[in-house]
C-alpha angles and dihedrals in degrees: 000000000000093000121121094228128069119307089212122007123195123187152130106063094303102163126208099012123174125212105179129175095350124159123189122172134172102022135126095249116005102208118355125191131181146127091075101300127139134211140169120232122206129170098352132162115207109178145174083003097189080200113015146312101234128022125183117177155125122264103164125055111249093007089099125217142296126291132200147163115195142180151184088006129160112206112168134138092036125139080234136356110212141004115184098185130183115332097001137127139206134188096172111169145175090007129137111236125178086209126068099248102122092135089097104071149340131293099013123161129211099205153116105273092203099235111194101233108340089161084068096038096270107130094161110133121257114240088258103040111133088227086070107110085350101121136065115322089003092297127146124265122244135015106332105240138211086046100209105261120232119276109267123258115265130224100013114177134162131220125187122231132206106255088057101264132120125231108204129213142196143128121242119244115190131031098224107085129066095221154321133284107211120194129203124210115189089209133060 
């Protein structure tokens, strides 16, 4: 978030890509796809767009157009939703759009989805928003946020060494994260 370029760019013939419980928010272009790739979009939260949401197109001459397939979206506050250029497709169902632009699926809703606080980044979805179980299967429309957060380390302890530094130590305790950010405070 909060950059001018693409959130996600997909381009040069890239097949059967996934784009899941995504939220971007206060970019030039949210998603782009183009040069013949295709990619499917699910629950998916695409936000204060300076340019556009979606954008499906064609850059470089013979490659075709974007394609894309997407499903239980929320695209509001956006310069401008969607823009489906040259060869280029778009089913695009039970999804929430501040435009009028429902011609390009089923079960599309033109309406407010109730973000909690989306002037301070928080784009969860208040109790009563429209866009609750109103998706596929009953699901919820949009990125799911808060995402769960790993489980905490476990056993974390510190020993001081001679030279003045600190080896820490801990057991991981859950498989769903990439690392640790660790903080130091110089007071108590």
């Amino acid at each position: 978030h909060d950059f001018t370029d693409k959130g996600i760019s997909i381009g040069a013939v890239n097949r059967e890509i996934t784009v899941r419980d995504t939220l971007i928010y206060r970019v030039g272009t949210g998603i782009a796809v183009k040069d013949g790739s295709y990619a499917l979009l699910e629950n998916n939260t695409l936000a204060e767009a300076t340019v556009v949401g979606l954008h499906l197109y064609e850059k470089n001459a013979g490659l075709g157009g974007g394609r894309v397939n997407a499903s239980n979206l929320i695209l509001w506050n956006n310069q401008r939703d969607v823009l489906v250029e040259n060869d280029s497709t778009l089913e695009l169902t039970s999804s929430i759009l501040q435009e009028s632009i429902l011609n390009h699926g089923e079960s599309n809703l033109a309406v407010s989805p109730d973000f909690v606080h989306p002037d301070l980044g928080d784009f969860q979805l208040k109790p009563d928003s429209p866009a609750r179980s109103a998706g596929l299967a009953g699901e919820d429309l949009g990125a799911r946020i808060p995402a769960d957060p790993p489980d905490a380390p476990v056993g974390f302890s510190a020993e001081f060494i001679d030279d003045g530094g600190v080896v820490l130590y801990w057991v991981d305790a859950s498989d769903d994260e990439i690392g640790f950010e660790l903080e130091r405070a110089t007071s108590e």
